[in-house]
CSV table of C-alpha atoms in Angstrom, one decimal:
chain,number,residue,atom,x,y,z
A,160,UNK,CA,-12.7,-2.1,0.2
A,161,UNK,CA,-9.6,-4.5,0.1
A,162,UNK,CA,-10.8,-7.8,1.8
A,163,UNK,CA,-8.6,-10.8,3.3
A,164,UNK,CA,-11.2,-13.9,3.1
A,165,UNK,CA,-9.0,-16.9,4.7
A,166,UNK,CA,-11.3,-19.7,4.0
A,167,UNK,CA,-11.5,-23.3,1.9
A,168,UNK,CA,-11.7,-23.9,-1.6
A,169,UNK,CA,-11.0,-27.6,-0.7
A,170,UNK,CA,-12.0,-30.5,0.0
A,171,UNK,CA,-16.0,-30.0,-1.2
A,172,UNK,CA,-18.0,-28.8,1.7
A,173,UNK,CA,-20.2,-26.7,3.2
A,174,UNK,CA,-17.4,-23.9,4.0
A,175,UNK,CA,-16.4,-24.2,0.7
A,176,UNK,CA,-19.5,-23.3,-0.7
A,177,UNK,CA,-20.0,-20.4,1.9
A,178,UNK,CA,-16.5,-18.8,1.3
A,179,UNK,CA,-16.7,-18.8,-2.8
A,180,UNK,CA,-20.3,-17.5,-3.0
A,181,UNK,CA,-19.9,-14.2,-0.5
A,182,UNK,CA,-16.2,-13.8,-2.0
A,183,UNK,CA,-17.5,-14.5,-5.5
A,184,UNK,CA,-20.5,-11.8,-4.6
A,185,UNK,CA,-18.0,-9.1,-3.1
A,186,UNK,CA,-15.9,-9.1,-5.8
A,187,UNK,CA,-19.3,-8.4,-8.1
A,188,UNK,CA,-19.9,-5.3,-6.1
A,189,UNK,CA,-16.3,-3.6,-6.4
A,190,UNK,CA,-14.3,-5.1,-3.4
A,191,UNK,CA,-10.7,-6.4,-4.0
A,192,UNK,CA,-10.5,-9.9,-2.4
A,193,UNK,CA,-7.7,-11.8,-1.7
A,194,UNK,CA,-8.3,-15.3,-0.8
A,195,UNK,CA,-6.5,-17.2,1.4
A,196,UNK,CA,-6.9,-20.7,1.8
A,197,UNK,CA,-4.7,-24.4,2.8
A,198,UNK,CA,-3.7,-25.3,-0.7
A,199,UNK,CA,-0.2,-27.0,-1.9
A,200,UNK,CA,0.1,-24.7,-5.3
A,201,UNK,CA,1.4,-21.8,-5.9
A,202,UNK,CA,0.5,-18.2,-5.5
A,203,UNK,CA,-2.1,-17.1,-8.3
A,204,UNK,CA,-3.3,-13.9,-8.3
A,205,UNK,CA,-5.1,-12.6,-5.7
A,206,UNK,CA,-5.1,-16.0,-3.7
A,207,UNK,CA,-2.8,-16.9,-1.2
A,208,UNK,CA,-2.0,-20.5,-0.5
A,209,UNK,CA,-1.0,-21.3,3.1
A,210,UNK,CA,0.9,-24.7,3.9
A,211,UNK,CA,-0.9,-27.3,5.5
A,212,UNK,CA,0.2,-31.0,6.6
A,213,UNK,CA,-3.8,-32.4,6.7
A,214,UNK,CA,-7.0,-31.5,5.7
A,215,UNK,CA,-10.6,-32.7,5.3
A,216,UNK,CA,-14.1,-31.4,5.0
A,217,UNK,CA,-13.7,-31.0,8.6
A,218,UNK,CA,-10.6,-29.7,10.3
A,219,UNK,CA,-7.2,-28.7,8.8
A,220,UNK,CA,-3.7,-29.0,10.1
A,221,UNK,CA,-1.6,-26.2,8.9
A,222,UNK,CA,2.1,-26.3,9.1
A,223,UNK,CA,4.2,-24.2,11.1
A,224,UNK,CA,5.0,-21.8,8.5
A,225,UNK,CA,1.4,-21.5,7.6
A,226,UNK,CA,1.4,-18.4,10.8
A,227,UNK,CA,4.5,-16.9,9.4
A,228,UNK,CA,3.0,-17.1,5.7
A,229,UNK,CA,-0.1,-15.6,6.6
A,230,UNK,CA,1.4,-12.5,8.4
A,231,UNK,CA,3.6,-11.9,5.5
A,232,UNK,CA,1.1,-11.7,3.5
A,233,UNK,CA,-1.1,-9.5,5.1
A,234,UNK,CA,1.9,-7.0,5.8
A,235,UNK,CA,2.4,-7.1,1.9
A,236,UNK,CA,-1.0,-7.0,0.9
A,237,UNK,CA,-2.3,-4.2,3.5
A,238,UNK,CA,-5.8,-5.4,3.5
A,239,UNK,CA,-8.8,-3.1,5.1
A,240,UNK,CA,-10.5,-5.5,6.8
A,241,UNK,CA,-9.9,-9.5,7.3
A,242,UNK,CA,-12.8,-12.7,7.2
A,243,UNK,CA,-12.2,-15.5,8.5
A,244,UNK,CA,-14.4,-18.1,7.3
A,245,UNK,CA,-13.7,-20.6,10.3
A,246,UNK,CA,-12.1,-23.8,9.2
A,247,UNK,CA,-11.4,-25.7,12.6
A,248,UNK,CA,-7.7,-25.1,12.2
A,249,UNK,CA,-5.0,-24.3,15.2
A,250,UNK,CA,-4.3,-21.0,13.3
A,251,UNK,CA,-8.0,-19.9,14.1
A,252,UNK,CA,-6.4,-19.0,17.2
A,253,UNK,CA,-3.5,-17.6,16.3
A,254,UNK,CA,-5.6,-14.8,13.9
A,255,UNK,CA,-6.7,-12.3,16.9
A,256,UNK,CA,-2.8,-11.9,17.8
A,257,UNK,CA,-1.6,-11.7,14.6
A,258,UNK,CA,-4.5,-9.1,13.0
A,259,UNK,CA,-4.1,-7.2,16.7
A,260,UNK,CA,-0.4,-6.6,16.0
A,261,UNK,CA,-1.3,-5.7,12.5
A,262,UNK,CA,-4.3,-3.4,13.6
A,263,UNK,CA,-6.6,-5.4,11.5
A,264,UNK,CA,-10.0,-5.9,12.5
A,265,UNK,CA,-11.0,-9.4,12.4
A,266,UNK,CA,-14.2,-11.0,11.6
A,267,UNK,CA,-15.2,-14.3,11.7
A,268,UNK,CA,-17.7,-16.7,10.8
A,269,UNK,CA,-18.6,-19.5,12.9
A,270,UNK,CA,-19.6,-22.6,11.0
A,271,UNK,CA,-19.5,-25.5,14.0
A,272,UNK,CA,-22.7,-27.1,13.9
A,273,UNK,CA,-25.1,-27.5,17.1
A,274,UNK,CA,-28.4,-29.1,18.6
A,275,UNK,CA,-28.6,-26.7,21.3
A,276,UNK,CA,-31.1,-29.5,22.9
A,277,UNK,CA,-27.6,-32.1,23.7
A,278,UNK,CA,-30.5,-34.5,22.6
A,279,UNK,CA,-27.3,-37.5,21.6
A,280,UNK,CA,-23.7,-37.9,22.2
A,281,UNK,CA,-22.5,-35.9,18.8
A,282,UNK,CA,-24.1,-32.8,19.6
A,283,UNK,CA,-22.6,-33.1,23.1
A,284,UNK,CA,-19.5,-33.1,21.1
A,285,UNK,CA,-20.1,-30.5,19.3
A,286,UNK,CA,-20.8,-28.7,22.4
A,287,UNK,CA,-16.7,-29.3,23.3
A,288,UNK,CA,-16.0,-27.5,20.0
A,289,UNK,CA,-17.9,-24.3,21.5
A,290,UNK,CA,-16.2,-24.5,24.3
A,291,UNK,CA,-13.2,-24.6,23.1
A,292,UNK,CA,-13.7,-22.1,20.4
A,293,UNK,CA,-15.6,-19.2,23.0
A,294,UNK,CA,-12.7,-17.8,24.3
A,295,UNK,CA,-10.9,-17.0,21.1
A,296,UNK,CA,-14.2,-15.7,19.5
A,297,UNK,CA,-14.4,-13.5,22.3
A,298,UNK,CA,-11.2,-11.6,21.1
A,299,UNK,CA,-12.3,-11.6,17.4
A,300,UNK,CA,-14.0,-8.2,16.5
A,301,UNK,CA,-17.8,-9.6,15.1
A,302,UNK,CA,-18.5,-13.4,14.7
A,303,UNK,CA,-21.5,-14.3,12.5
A,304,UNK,CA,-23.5,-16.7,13.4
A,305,UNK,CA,-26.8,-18.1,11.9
A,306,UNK,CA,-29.3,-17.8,14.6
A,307,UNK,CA,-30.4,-16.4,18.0
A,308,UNK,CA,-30.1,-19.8,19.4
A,309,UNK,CA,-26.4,-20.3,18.0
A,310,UNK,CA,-26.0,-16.2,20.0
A,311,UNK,CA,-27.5,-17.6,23.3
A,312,UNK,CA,-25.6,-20.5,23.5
A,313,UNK,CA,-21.9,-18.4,22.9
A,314,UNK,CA,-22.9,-15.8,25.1
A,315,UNK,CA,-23.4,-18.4,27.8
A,316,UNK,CA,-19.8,-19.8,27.0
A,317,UNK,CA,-18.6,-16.2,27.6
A,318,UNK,CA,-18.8,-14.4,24.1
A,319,UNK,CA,-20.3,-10.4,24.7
A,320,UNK,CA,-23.0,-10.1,22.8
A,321,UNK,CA,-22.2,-7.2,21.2
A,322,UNK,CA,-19.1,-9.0,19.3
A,323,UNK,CA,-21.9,-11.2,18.1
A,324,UNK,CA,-24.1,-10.9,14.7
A,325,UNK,CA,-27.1,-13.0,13.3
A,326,UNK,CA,-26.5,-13.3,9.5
A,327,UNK,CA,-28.4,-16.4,8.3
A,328,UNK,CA,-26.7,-17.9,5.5
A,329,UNK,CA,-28.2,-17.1,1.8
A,330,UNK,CA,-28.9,-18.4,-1.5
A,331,UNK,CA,-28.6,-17.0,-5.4
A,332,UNK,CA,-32.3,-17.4,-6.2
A,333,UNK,CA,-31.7,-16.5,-9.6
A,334,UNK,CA,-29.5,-19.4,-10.0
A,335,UNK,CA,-30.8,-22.0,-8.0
A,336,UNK,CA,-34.5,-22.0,-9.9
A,337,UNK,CA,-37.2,-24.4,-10.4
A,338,UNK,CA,-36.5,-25.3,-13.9
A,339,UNK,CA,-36.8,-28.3,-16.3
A,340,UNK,CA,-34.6,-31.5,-16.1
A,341,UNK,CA,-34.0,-34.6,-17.2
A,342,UNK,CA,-33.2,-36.5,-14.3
A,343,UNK,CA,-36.2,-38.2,-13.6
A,344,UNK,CA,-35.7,-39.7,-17.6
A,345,UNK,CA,-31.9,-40.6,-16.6
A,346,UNK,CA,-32.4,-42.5,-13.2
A,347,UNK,CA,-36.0,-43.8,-15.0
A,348,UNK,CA,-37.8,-42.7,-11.5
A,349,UNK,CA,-41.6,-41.5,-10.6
A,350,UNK,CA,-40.0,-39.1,-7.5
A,351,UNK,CA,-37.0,-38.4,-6.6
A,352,UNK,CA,-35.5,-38.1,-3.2
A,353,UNK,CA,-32.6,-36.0,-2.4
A,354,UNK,CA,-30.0,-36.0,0.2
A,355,UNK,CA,-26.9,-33.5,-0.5
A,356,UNK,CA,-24.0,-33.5,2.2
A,357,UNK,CA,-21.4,-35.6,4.0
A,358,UNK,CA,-21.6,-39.0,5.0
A,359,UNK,CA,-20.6,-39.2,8.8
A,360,UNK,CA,-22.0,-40.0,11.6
A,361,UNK,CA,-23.2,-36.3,12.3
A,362,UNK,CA,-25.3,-36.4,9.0
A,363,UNK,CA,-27.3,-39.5,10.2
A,364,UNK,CA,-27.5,-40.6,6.8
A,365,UNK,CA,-28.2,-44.0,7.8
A,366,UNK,CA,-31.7,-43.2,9.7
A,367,UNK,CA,-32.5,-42.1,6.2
A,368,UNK,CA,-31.5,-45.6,4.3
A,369,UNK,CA,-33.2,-47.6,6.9
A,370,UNK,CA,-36.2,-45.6,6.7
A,371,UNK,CA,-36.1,-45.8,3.0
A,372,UNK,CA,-35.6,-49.6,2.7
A,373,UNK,CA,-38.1,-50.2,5.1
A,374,UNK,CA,-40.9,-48.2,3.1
A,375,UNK,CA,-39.8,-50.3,-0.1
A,376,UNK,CA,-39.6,-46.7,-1.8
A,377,UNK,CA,-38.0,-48.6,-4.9
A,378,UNK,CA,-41.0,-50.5,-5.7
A,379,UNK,CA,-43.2,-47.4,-6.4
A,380,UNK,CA,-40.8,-46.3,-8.2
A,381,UNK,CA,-39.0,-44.1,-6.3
A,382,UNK,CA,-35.3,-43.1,-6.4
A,383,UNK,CA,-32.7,-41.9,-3.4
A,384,UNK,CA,-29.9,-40.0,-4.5
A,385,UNK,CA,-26.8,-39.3,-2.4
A,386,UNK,CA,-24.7,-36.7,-3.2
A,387,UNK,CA,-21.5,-35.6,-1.3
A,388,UNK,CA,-18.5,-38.4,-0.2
A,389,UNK,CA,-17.6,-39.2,3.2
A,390,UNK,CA,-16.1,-42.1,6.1
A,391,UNK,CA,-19.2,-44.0,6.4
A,392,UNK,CA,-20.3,-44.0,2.5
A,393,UNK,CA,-18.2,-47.6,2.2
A,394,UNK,CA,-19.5,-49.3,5.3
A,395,UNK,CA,-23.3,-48.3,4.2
A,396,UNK,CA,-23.1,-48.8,0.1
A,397,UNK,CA,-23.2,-52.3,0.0
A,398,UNK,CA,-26.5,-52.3,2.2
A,399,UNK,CA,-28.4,-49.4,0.6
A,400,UNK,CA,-27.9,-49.8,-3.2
A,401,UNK,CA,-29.4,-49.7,-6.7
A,402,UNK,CA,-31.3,-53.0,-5.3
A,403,UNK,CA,-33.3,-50.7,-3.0
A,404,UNK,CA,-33.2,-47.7,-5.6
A,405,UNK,CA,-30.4,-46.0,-3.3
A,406,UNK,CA,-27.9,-44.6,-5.8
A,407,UNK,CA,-24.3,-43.3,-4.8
A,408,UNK,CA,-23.5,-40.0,-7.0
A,409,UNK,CA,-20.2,-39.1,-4.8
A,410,UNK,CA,-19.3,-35.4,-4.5
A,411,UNK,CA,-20.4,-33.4,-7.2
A,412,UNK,CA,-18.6,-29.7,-7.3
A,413,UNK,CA,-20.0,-28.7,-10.9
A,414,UNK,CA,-22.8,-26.2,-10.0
A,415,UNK,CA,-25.1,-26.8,-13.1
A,416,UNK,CA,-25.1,-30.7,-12.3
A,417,UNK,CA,-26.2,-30.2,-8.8
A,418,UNK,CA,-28.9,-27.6,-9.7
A,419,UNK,CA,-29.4,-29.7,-12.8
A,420,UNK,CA,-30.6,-32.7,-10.2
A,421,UNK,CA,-32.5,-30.5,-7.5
A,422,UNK,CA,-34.6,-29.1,-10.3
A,423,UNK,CA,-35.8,-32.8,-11.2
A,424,UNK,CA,-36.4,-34.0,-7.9
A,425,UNK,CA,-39.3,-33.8,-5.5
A,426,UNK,CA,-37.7,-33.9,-1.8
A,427,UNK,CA,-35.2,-33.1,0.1
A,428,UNK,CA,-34.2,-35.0,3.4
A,429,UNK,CA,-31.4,-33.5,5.6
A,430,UNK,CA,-31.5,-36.1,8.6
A,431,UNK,CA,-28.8,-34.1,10.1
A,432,UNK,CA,-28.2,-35.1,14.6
A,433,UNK,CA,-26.3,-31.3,14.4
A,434,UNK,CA,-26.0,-28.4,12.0
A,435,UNK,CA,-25.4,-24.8,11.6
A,436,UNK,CA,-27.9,-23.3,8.9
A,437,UNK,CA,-27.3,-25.6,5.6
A,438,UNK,CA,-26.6,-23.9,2.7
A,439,UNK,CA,-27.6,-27.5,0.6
A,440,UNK,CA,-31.0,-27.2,2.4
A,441,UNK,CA,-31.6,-23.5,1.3
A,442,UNK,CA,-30.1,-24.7,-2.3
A,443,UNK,CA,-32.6,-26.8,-2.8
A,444,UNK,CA,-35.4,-25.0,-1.1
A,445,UNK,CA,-34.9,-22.2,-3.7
A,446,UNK,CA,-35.2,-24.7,-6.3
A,447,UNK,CA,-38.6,-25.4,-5.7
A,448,UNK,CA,-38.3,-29.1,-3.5
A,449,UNK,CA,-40.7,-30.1,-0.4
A,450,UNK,CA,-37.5,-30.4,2.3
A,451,UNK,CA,-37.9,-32.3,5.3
A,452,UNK,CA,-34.8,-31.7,8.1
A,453,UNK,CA,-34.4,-31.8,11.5
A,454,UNK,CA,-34.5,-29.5,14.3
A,455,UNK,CA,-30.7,-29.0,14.9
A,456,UNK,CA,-29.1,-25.9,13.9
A,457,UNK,CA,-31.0,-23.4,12.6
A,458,UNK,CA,-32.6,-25.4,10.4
A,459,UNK,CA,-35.9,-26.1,11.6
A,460,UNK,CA,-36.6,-22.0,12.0
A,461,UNK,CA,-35.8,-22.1,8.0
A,462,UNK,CA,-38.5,-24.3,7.4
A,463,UNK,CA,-41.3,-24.2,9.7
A,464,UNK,CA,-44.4,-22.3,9.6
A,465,UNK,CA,-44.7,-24.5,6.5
A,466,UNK,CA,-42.2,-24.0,4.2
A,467,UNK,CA,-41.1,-27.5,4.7
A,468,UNK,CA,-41.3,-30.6,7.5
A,469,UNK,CA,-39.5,-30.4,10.7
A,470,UNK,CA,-38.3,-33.6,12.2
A,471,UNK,CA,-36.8,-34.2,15.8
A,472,UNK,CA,-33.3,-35.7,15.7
A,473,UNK,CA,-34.4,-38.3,18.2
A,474,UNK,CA,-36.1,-41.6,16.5
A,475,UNK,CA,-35.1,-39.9,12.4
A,476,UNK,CA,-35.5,-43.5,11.0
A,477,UNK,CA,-38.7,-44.0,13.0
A,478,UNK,CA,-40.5,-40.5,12.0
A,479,UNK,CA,-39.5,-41.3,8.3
A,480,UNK,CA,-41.0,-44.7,8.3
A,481,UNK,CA,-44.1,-42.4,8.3
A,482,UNK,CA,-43.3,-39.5,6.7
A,483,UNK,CA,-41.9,-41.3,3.6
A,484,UNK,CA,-45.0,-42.9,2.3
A,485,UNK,CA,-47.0,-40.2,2.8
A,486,UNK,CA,-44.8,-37.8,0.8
A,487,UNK,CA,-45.2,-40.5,-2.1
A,488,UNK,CA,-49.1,-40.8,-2.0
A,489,UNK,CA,-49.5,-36.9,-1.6
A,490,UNK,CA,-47.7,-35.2,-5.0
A,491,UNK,CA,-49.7,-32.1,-4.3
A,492,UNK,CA,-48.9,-31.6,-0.9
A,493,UNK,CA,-45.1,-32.4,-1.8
A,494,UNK,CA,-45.7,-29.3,-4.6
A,495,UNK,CA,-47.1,-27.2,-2.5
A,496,UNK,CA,-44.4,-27.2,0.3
A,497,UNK,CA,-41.9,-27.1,-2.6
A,498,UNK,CA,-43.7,-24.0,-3.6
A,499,UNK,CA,-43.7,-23.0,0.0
A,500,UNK,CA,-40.1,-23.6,0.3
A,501,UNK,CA,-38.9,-21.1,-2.7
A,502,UNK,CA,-41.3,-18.7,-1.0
A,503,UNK,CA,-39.5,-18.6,2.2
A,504,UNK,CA,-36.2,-18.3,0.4
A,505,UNK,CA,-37.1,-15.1,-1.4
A,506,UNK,CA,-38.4,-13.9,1.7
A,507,UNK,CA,-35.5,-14.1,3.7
A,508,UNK,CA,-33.2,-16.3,2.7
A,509,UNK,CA,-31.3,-14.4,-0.6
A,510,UNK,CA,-27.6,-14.1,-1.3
A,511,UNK,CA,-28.4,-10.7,-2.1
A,512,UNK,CA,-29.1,-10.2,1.7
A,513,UNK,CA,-26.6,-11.8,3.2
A,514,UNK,CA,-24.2,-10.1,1.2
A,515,UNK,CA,-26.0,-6.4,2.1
A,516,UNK,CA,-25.5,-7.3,6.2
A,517,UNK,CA,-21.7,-8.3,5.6
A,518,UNK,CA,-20.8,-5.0,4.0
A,519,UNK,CA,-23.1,-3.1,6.6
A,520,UNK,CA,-20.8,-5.2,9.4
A,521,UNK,CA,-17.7,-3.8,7.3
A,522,UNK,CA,-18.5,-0.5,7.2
A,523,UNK,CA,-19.6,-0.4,11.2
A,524,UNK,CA,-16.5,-1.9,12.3
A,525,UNK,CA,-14.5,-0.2,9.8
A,526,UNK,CA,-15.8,3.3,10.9
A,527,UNK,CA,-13.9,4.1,14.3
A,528,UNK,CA,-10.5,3.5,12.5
A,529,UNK,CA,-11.8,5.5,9.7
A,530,UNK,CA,-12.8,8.6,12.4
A,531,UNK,CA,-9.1,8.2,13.4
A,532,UNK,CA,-7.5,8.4,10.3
């Protein structure tokens, strides 16, 4: 099967991750990929760059030739079916038109994060991003999205149901592993707490560093490490610092690194106020680490029933003044829900998985212009 993926290899994010482990994973079973993506280089191989005037772990501005480019390329390239890994880009609605006229079938899936709850004024936000994304969605063939909650909400907006598909998100347990590291000898640390992501204001990050300097985690010998880059990382660095055990690794896009430091720490905290199903939570979860994360997204259904703690988005700072010492005095419990975590993942959280429900969704909506033919 010849796949068009239009996704993001660029700038490090969630979406990137998403888009290069399925892709990466098709390819491995057979199918011919050709990846499409807002990039300012030239054409190499099977990839396809596509003009763009901005772009950031969030959104992306294509230019106007960015339409015209794509639809070349897909009349050259004659694709079977075509994925779009939704970017938050204007030509998200242009791609049911243009695969229509084309008599592509179109999938997409649907990253926007949510708290279905509107518990604060960025998941009401969010909410406008649903809203405005429902009516295009509702011309696109399947959508994936992470959970039944994520379904309910869409189909409320005015998505059918049946153009709707519940694929959580999953993981390479084989090659994020508990495993030996030296991390805890290179930041000279007792634990080590993990957050992985982007630092903005929908992340919450700073509930977390409050939290954390409030519990003086530093003086038991405790380390925080951030890693991922973001708008509010230089308004809250000179606050939360080595001082207070807080250290600042940036964005860190070398795979063995990041499993290299989830393999040596103890925690996880995604203090997220909305999500979608966080592939760094499942990353680390398959690595063996007690994760704590709120209930936004489909996040808390990932880790409750044990496999990790659940937190409510209102109060974060307030529920980790509590939580955080008692995940220092408590090693065992921390290894147990760490053990509990990796668990869950194998259960129903693998790449392997994920990847066997895509092709299933390609070969269902594949098969009435098959019966044609």
């Amino acid at each position: 099967m010849h796949i068009a993926w239009l996704g993001k290899k660029t700038p490090f994010c969630g979406n990137v991750t998403y888009s290069r482990e399925i892709t990466s994973a098709l390819t491995n079973r057979g199918h011919k990929v050709s990846f499409m993506h807002f990039a300012d280089t030239k054409a190499d191989g099977d990839e396809v760059p596509l003009p763009f005037l901005y772009k950031s772990q969030v959104y992306t501005i294509p230019t106007i030739r960015a339409k015209r480019v794509l639809e070349r390329s897909l009349r050259r390239r004659k694709p079977d079916i075509v994925h779009a890994s939704l970017s938050l880009s204007p030509l998200d609605f242009l791609l049911p038109e243009i695969c229509q006229e084309l008599n592509l079938p179109l999938i997409s899936t649907f990253h926007t994060p949510y708290d279905g709850k509107r518990r604060n004024v960025t998941s009401t936000t969010q909410l406008l991003a649903y809203q405005l994304y429902a009516p295009f969605l509702a011309r696109y063939d399947r959508t994936i999205i992470f959970c039944e909650e994520q379904q309910d909400l869409l189909v409320k907006l005015g998505v059918s149901r049946e153009r709707l598909i519940v694929i959580p998100n999953g993981v390479d347990e084989q090659k994020y592993t508990p495993g030996m590291s030296n991390i805890k000898a290179e930041f000279n640390a007792r634990q080590i707490y993990v957050y992985q992501g982007r630092i903005s204001t929908e992340k919450n990050v700073e509930s977390l560093l409050k939290a954390w300097k409030y519990c003086n985690m530093s003086n038991y010998g405790c380390k925080l490490l951030l890693v991922g880059d973001g708008p509010l990382r230089p308004n809250l660095e000179p606050f939360y610092n080595i001082e207070h055990g807080v250290i600042w690794l940036g964005a860190i896009r070398d795979d063995a690194r990041r499993i290299e430091i989830l393999r040596g720490a103890d925690v996880f905290i995604l203090p997220s106020l909305v999500e979608g199903l966080s592939l760094s939570l499942l990353e680390a979860m398959s690595c063996g680490l007690a994760c704590v994360a709120t209930d936004a997204g489909a996040d808390a259904s990932v880790i409750s029933g044990g496999a990790g703690v659940v937190i409510n988005t209102q109060g974060v700072s307030g529920q980790l003044r509590t939580l955080l010492p008692v995940l220092r005095e408590h090693p065992a419990w921390v290894e147990i829900l760490g053990k509990s975590a990796r668990q869950r993942v194998l259960t129903s959280y693998t790449l392997k998985s994920n990847i066997d429900r895509i092709e299933r969704l390609y070969s269902e909506v594949l098969a009435p212009i098959q019966q044609v033919g």
